[in-house]
Tab-separated table of C-alpha atoms and ligand atoms in Angstrom:
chain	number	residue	atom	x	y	z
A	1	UNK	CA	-34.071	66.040	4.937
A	2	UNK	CA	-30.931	63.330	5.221
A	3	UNK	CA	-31.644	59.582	4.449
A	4	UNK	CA	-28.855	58.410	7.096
A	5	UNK	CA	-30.296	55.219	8.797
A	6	UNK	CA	-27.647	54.908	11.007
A	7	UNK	CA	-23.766	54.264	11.358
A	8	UNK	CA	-22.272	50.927	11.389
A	9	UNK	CA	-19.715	49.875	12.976
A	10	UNK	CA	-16.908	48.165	11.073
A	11	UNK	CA	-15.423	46.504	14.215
A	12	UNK	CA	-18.509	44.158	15.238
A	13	UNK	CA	-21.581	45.909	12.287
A	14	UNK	CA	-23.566	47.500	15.798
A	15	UNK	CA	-26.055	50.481	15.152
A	16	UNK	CA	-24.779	53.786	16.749
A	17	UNK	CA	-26.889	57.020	16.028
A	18	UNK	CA	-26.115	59.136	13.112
A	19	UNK	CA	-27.041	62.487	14.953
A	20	UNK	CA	-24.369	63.024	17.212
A	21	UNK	CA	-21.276	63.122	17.126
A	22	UNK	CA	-19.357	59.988	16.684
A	23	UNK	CA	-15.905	58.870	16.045
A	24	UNK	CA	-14.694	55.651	16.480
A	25	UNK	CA	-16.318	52.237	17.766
A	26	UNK	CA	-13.991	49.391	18.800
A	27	UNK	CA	-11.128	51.423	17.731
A	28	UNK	CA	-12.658	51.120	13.906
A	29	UNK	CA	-13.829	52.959	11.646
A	30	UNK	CA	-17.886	54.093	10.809
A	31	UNK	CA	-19.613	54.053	7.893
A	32	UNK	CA	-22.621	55.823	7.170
A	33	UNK	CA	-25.880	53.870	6.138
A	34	UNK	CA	-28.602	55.110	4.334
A	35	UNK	CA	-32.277	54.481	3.610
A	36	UNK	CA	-31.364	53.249	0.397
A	37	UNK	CA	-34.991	51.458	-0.466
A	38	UNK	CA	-36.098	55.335	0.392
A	39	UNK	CA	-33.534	56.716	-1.662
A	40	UNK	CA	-34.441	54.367	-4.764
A	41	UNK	CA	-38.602	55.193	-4.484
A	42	UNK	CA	-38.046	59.078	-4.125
A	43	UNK	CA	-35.238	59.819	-6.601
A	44	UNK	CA	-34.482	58.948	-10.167
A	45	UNK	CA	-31.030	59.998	-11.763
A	46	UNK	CA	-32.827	62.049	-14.307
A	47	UNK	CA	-33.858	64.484	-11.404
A	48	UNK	CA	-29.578	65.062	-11.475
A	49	UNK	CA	-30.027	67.089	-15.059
A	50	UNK	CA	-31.551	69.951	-13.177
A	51	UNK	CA	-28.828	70.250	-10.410
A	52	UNK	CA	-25.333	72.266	-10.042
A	53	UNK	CA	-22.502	70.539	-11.182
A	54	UNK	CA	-21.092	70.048	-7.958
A	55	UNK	CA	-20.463	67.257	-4.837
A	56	UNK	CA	-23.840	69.037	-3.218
A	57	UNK	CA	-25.850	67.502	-6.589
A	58	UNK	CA	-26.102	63.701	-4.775
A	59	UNK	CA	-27.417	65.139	-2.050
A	60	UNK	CA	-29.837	61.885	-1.187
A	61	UNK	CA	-26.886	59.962	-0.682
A	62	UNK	CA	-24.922	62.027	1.334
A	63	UNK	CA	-25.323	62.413	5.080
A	64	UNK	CA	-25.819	66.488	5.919
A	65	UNK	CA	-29.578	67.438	7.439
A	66	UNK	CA	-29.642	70.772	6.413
A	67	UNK	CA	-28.656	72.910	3.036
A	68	UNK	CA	-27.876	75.908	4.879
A	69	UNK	CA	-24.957	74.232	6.817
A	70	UNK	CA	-23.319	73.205	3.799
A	71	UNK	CA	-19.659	74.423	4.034
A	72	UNK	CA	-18.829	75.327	0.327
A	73	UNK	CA	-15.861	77.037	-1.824
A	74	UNK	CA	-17.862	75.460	-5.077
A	75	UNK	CA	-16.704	72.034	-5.308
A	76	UNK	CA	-17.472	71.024	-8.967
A	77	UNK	CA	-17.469	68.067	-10.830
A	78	UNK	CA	-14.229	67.387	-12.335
A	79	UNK	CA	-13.152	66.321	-15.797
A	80	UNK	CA	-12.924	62.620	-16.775
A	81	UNK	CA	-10.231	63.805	-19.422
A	82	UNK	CA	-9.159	61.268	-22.493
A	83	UNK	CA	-5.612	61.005	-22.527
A	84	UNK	CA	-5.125	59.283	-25.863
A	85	UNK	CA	-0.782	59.789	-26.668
A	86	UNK	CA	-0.118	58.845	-22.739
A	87	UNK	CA	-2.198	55.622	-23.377
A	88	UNK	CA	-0.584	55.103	-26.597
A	89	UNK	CA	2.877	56.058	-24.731
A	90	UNK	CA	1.954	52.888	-21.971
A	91	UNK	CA	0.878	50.462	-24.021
A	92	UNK	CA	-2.614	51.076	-23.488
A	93	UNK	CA	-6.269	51.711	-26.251
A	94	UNK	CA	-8.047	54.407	-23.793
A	95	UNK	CA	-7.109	55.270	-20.853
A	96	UNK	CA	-9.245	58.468	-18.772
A	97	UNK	CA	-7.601	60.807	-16.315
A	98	UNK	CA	-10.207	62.430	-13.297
A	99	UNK	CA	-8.549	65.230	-12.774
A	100	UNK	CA	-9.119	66.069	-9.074
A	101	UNK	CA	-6.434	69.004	-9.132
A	102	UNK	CA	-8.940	71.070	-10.229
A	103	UNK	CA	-10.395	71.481	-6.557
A	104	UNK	CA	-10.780	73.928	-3.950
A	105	UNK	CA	-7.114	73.948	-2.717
A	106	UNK	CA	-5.738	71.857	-5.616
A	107	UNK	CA	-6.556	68.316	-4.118
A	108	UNK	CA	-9.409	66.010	-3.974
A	109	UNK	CA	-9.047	66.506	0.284
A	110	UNK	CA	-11.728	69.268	-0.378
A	111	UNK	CA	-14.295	66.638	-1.089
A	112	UNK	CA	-13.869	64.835	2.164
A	113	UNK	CA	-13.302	68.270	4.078
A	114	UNK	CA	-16.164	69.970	2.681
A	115	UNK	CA	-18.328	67.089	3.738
A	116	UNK	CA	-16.918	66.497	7.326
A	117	UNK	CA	-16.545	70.028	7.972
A	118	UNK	CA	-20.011	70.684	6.717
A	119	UNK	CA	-21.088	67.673	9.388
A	120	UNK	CA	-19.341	69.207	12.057
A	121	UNK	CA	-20.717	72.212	11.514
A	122	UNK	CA	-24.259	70.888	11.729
A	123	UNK	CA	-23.261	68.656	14.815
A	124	UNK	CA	-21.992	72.027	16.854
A	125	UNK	CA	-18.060	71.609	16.641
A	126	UNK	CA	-16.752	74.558	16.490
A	127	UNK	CA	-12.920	73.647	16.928
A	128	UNK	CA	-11.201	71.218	14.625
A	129	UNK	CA	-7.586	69.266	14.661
A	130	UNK	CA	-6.018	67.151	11.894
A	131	UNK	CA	-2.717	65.349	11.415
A	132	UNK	CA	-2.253	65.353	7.770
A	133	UNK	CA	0.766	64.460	5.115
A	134	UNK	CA	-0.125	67.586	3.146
A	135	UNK	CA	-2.610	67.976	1.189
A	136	UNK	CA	-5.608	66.975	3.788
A	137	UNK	CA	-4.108	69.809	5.994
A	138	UNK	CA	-4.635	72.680	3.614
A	139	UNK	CA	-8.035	71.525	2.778
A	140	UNK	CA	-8.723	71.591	6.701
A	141	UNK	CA	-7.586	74.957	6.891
A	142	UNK	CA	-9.609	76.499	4.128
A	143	UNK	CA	-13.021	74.361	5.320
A	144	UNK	CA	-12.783	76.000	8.658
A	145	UNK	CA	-11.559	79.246	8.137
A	146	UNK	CA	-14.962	78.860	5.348
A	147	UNK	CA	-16.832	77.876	8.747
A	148	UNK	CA	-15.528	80.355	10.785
A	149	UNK	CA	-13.878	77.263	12.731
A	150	UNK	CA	-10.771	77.209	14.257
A	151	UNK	CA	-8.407	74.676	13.146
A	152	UNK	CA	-5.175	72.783	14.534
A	153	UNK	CA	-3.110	71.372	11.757
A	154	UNK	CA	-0.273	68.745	12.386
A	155	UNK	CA	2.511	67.149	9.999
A	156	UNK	CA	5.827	66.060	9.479
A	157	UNK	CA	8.552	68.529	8.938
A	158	UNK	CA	9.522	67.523	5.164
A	159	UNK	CA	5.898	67.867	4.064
A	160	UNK	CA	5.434	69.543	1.128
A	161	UNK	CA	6.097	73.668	1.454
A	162	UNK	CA	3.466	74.466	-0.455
A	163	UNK	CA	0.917	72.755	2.108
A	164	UNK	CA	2.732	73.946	5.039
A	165	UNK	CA	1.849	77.607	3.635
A	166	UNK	CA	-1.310	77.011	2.675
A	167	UNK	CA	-2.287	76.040	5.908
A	168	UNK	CA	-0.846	78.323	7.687
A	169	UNK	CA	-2.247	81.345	5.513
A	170	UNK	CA	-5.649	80.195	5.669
A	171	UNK	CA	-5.189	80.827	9.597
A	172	UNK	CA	-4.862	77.583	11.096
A	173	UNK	CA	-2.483	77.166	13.696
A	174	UNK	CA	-0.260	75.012	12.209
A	175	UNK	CA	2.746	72.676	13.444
A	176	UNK	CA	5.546	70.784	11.788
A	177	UNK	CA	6.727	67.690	14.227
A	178	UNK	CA	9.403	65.405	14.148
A	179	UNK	CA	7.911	62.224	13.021
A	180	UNK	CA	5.555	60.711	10.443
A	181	UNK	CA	1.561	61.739	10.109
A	182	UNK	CA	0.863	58.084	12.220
A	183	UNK	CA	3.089	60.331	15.304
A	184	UNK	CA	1.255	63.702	13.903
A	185	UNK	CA	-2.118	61.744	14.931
A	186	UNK	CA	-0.698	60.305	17.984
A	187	UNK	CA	-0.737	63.893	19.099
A	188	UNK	CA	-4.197	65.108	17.825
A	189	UNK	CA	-5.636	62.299	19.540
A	190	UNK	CA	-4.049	63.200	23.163
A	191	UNK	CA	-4.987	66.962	22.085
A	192	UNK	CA	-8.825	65.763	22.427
A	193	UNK	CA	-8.803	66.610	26.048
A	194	UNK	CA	-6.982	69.277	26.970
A	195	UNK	CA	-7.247	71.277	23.743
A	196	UNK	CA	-11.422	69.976	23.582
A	197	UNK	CA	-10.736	69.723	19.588
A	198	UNK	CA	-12.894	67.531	17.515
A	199	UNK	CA	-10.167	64.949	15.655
A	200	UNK	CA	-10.683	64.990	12.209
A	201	UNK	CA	-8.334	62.305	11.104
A	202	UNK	CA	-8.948	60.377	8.549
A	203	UNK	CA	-11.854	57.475	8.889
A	204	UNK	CA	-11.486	58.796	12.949
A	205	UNK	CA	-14.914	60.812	12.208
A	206	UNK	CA	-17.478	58.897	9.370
A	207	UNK	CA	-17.884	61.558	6.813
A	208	UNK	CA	-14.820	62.180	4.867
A	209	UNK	CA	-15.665	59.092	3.411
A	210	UNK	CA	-18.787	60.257	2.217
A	211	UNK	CA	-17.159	63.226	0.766
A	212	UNK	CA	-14.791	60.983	-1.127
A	213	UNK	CA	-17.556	58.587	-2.053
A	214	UNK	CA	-18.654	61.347	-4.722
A	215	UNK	CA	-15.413	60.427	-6.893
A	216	UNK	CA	-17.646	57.212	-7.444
A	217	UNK	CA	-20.898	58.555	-7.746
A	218	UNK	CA	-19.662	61.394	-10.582
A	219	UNK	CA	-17.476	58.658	-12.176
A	220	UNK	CA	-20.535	56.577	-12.374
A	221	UNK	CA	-22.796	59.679	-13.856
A	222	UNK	CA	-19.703	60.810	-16.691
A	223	UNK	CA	-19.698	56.849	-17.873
A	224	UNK	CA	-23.474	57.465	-18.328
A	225	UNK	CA	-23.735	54.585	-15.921
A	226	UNK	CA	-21.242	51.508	-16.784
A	227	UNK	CA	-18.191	51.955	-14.713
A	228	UNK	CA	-14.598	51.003	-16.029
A	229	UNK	CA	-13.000	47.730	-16.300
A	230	UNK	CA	-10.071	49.060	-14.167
A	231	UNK	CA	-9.670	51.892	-11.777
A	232	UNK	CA	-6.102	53.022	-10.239
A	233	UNK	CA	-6.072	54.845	-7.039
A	234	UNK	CA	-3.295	56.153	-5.061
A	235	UNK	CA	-3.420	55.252	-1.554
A	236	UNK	CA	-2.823	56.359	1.778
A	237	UNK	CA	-5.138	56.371	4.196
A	238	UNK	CA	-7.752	54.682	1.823
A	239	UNK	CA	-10.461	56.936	2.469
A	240	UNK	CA	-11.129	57.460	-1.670
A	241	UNK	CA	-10.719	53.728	-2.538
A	242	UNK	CA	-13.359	52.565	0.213
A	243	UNK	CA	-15.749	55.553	-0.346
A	244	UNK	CA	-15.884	54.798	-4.088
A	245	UNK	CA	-16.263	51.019	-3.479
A	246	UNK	CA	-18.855	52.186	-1.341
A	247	UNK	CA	-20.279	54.418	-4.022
A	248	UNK	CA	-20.577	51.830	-6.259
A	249	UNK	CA	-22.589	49.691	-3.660
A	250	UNK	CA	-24.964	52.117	-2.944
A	251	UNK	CA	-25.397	52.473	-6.769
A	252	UNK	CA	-26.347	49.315	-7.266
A	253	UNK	CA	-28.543	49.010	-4.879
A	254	UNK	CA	-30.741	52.034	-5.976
A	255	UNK	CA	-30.842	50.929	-9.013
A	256	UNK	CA	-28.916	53.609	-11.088
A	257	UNK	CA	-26.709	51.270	-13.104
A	258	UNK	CA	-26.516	50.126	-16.262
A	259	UNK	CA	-24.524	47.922	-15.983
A	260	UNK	CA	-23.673	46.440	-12.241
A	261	UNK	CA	-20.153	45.101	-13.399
A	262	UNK	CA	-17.696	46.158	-10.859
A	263	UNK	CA	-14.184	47.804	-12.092
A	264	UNK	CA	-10.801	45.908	-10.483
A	265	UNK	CA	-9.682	48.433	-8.052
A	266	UNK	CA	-6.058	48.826	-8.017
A	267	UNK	CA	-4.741	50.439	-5.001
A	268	UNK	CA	-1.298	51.840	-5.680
A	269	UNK	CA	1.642	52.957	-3.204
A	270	UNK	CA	5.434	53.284	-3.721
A	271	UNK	CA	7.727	50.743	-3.251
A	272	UNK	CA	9.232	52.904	-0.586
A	273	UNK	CA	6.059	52.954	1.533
A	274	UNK	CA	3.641	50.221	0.667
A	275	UNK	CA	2.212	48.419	3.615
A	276	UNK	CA	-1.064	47.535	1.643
A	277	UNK	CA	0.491	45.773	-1.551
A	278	UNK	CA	3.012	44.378	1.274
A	279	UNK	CA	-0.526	42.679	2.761
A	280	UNK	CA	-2.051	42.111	-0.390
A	281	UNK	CA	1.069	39.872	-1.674
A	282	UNK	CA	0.741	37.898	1.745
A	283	UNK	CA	-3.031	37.590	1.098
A	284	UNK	CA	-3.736	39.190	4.398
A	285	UNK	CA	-6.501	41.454	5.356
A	286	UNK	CA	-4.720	44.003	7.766
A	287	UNK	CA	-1.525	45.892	6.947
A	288	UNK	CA	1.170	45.936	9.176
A	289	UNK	CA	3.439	49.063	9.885
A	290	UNK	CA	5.934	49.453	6.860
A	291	UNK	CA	9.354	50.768	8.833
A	292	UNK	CA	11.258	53.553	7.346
A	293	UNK	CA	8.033	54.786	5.122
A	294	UNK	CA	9.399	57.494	2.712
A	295	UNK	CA	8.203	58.739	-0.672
A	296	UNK	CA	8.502	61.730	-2.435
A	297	UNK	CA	4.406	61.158	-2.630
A	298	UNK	CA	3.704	62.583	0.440
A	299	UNK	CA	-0.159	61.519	-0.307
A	300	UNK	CA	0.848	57.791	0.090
A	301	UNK	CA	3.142	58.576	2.740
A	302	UNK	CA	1.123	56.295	5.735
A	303	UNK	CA	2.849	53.605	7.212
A	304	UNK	CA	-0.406	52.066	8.520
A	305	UNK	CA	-4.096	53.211	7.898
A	306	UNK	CA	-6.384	52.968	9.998
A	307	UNK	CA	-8.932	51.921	7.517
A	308	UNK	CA	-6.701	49.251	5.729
A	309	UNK	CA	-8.804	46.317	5.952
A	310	UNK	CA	-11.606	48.391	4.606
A	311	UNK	CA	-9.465	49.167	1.570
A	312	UNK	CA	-8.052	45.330	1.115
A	313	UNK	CA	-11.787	44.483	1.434
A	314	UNK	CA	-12.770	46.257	-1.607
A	315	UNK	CA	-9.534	45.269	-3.665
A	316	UNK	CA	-9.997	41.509	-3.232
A	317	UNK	CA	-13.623	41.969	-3.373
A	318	UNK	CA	-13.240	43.329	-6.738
A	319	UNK	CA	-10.699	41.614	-8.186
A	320	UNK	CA	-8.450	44.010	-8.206
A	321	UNK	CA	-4.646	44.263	-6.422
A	322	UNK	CA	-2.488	46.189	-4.418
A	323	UNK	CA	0.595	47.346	-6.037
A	324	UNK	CA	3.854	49.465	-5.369
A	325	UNK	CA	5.443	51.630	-7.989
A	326	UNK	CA	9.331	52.359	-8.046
A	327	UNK	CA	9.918	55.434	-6.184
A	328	UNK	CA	12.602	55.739	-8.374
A	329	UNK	CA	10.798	56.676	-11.418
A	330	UNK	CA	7.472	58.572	-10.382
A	331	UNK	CA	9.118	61.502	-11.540
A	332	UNK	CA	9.823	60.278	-14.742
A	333	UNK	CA	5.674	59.556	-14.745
A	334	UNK	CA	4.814	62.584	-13.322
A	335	UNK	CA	6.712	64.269	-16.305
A	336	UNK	CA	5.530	62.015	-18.752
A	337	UNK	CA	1.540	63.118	-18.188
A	338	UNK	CA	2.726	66.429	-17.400
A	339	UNK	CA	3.961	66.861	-21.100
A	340	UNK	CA	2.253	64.326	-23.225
A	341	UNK	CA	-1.373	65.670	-21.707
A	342	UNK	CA	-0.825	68.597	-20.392
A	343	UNK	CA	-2.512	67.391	-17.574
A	344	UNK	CA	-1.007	68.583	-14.059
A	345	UNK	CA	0.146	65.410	-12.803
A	346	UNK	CA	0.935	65.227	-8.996
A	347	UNK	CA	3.603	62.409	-7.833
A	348	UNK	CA	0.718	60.700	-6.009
A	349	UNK	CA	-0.903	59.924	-9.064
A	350	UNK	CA	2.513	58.582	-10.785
A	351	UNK	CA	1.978	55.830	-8.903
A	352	UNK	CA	-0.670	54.941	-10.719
A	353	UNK	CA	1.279	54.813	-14.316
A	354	UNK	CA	3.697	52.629	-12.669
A	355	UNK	CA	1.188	50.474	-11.561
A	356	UNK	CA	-0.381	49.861	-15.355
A	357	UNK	CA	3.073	49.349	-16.688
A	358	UNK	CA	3.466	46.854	-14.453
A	359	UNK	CA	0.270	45.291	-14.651
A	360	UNK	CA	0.609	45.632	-18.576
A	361	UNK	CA	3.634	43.422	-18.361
A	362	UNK	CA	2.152	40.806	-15.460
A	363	UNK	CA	-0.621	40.482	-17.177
A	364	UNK	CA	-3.502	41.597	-14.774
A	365	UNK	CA	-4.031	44.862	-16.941
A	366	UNK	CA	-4.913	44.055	-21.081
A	367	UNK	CA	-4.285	46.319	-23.682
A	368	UNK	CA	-7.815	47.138	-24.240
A	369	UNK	CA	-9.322	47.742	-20.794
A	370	UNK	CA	-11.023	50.813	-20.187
A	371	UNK	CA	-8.777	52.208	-17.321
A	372	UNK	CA	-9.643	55.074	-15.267
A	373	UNK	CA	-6.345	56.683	-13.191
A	374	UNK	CA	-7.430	59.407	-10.575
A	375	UNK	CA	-4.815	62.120	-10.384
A	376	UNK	CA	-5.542	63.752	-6.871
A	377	UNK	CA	-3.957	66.748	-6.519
A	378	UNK	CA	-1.957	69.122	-8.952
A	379	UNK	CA	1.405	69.102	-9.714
A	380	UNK	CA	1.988	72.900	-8.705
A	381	UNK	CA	2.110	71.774	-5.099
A	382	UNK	CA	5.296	69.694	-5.229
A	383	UNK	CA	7.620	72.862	-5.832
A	384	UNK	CA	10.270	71.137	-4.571
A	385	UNK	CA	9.962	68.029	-7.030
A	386	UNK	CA	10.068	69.983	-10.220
A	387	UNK	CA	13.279	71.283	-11.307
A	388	UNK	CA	13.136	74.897	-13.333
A	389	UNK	CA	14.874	75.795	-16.525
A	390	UNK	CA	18.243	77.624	-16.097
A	391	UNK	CA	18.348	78.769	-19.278
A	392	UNK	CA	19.030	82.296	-19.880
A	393	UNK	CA	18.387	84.917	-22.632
A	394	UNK	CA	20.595	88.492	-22.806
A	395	UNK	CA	17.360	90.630	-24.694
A	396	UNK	CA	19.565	92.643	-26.175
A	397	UNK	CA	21.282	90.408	-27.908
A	398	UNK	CA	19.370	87.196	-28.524
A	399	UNK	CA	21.302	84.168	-29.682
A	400	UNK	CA	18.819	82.604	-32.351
A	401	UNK	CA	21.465	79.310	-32.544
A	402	UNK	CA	20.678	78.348	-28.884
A	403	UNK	CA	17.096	78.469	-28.948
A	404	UNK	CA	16.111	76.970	-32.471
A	405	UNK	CA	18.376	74.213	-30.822
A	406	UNK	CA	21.555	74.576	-33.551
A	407	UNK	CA	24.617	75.714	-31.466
B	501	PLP	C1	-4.242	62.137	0.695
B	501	PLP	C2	-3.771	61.889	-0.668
B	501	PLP	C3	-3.820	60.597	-1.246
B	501	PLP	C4	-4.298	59.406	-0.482
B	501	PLP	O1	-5.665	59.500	-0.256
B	501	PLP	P1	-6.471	58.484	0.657
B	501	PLP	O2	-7.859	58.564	0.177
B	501	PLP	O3	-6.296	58.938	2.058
B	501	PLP	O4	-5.864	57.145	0.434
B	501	PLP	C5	-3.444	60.474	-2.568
B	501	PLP	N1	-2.986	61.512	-3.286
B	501	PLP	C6	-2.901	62.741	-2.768
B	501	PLP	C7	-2.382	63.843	-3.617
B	501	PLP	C8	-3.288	62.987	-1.446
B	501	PLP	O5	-3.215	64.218	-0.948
């Protein structure tokens, strides 16, 4: 049913066995490999026309045995929206929004926790434990409680409230600690023991990725085929930069593009938190831990990932860079898609209009490159971030001057 080959090792490329459980090897990440000769003789994209609009539709290149343990709260494929006044607003002639928020649980984290949990599910785990920075711990919590798994759900006190809820309500038994997610793992890792939990951290188990890896694959179908000169991605852990890069790979290699021009990937942090662009700018390959990490991003809020040599692999690979936006002004961004698009902007993702400005004015972004900016989760979970209007009206006696805007 699956076209898994294997899983590679990205400490020394050895073979370990795709149908058991796995986590790490070497203290590195996996990466699922596929049959992809296989893949290429039995499958032609046509065959896609037919299928739901959802992750489940690339099923050949995704790693679960079995349809009946998919793990499912309708995933579908997400809007590549034009965004024509905030391009003009930048600087830029076209510039296309994914909009992610439109998810189960209002964050791309369901497409790498529908996959894992799906592949957990099919591998016997029945208990599952996360340290997350927000978003990936609500999408936990609504995978399992979809599974009928229990879950364990880890994360620094000032994480968003919305996500602390969220998790807590979909019945996980959730804890706010006293430290960053990279302490928050610290303690899902000792957990695997005593509390016999499977750790789904990210890139600590192989198949987020693969989850994430459909951003590529449906970007790649919506283009008809020819990716983007440029895509921006906001980064944390790096799972949706390197699954996409590895999207793109696998594309190739089946045969199902156009046109096998690569985009630049631009991985984007905050200048408050940016180990990667901090590596990228020394033209190293590993990050190193960036002290004092805070953003109001919570997303990019990872002092050191795991997986960051997979994600500077695919940046310098592709030509692309690592950049860090003012922390200072991703509200200002945030607002700026917010009301010029109507599109739900989270702070995440304001990153990534920092980032073109700035690469606009260096030079390393032109004017008529066909961007691509992921925005991956929705605005409505930052509560805290977004100020209300104060601005009250007595009904029975409605001052006209104040709202037509003449007092
Ligand atoms: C988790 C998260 C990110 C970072 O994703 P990675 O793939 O782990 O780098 C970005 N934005 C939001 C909103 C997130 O929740």
């Amino acid at each position: 049913m699956s076209f898994v080959s294997h899983l590679e090792s990205t400490f020394d490329g050895s073979t370990l066995p795709a149908r058991t459980l796995q986590t790490i090897h070497g203290g590195k990440p996996l990466l699922v490999r596929y049959d992809l000769a296989a893949i290429a003789a039995a499958t032609r994209r046509e065959s896609l026309r037919d299928r739901a609009p959802d992750l489940w539709r690339y099923e050949e290149l995704l790693p679960l045995e079995q349809r009946e343990n998919r793990v499912s709260l309708g995933e579908g494929m997400t809007p590549l929206l034009d965004c024509p006044r905030l391009a003009e607003r930048i600087g830029l002639n076209s510039l296309k929004i994914k909009d992610e928020s439109q998810l189960p649980t209002g964050s791309f984290k369901a497409r790498g926790m529908a996959m894992a949990v799906s592949l957990a599910k099919e591998l016997g785990v029945t208990r599952v434990a996360a340290p997350t920075a927000g978003n990936a711990g609500g999408a936990l919590a609504a995978y399992a409680a979809r599974a009928g798994m229990e879950a364990w759900v880890f994360m620094p006190g000032d994480t968003p409230a919305v996500n602390i809820r969220e998790t807590s309500l979909h019945g996980a038994s959730t804890y706010l600690v006293d430290g960053l997610i990279t302490d928050c793992g610290a303690i899902v890792k000792e957990g695997v023991g005593c509390m016999g939990w499977f750790d789904m951290s990210t890139l600590r188990e192989p198949y987020r990725i693969e989850g994430k890896k459909t951003m590529g694959l449906e970007l790649a179908e919506q283009l008809d085929w020819k990716l983007p000169d440029v895509i921006l991605y906001p980064t944390g852990g790096g799972t949706g930069l390197i699954g996409m890069w590895k999207a793109f790979e696998e594309l190739e290699q089946i045969g199902w593009l156009d046109d096998i021009r690569r985009p630049r990937m631009i991985s984007c942090q905050s200048s408050t938190c940016a180990p990667l662009p901090r590596a990228f700018a020394a033209g190293e390959r590993e990050s190193q831990l960036f002290e004092d990490a805070r953003t109001v991003a919570a997303g990019l809020r990872v002092p050191k990932a795991l997986g960051d040599f997979l994600v500077l692999d695919g940046v310098y690979e592709s030509g692309g860079c690592a950049v860090a936006a003012e922390e200072d002004r991703l509200l200002e961004w945030m607002q700026l898609a917010c009301e010029l698009e109507g599109i739900a902007l989270c702070p995440e993702a304001a990153a990534c209009i920092g980032a073109i400005v700035k690469g606009l004015t260096e030079g390393w972004i032109q004017s008529d490159d066909r961007v691509v900016l992921f925005n991956t989760a929705a605005a409505q979970k930052y509560v805290e971030l977004i100020d209300g209007p104060q601005t009250w009206i007595d009904h029975k006696a409605v001052d006209w001057s104040r709202i037509s805007g003449q007092s």
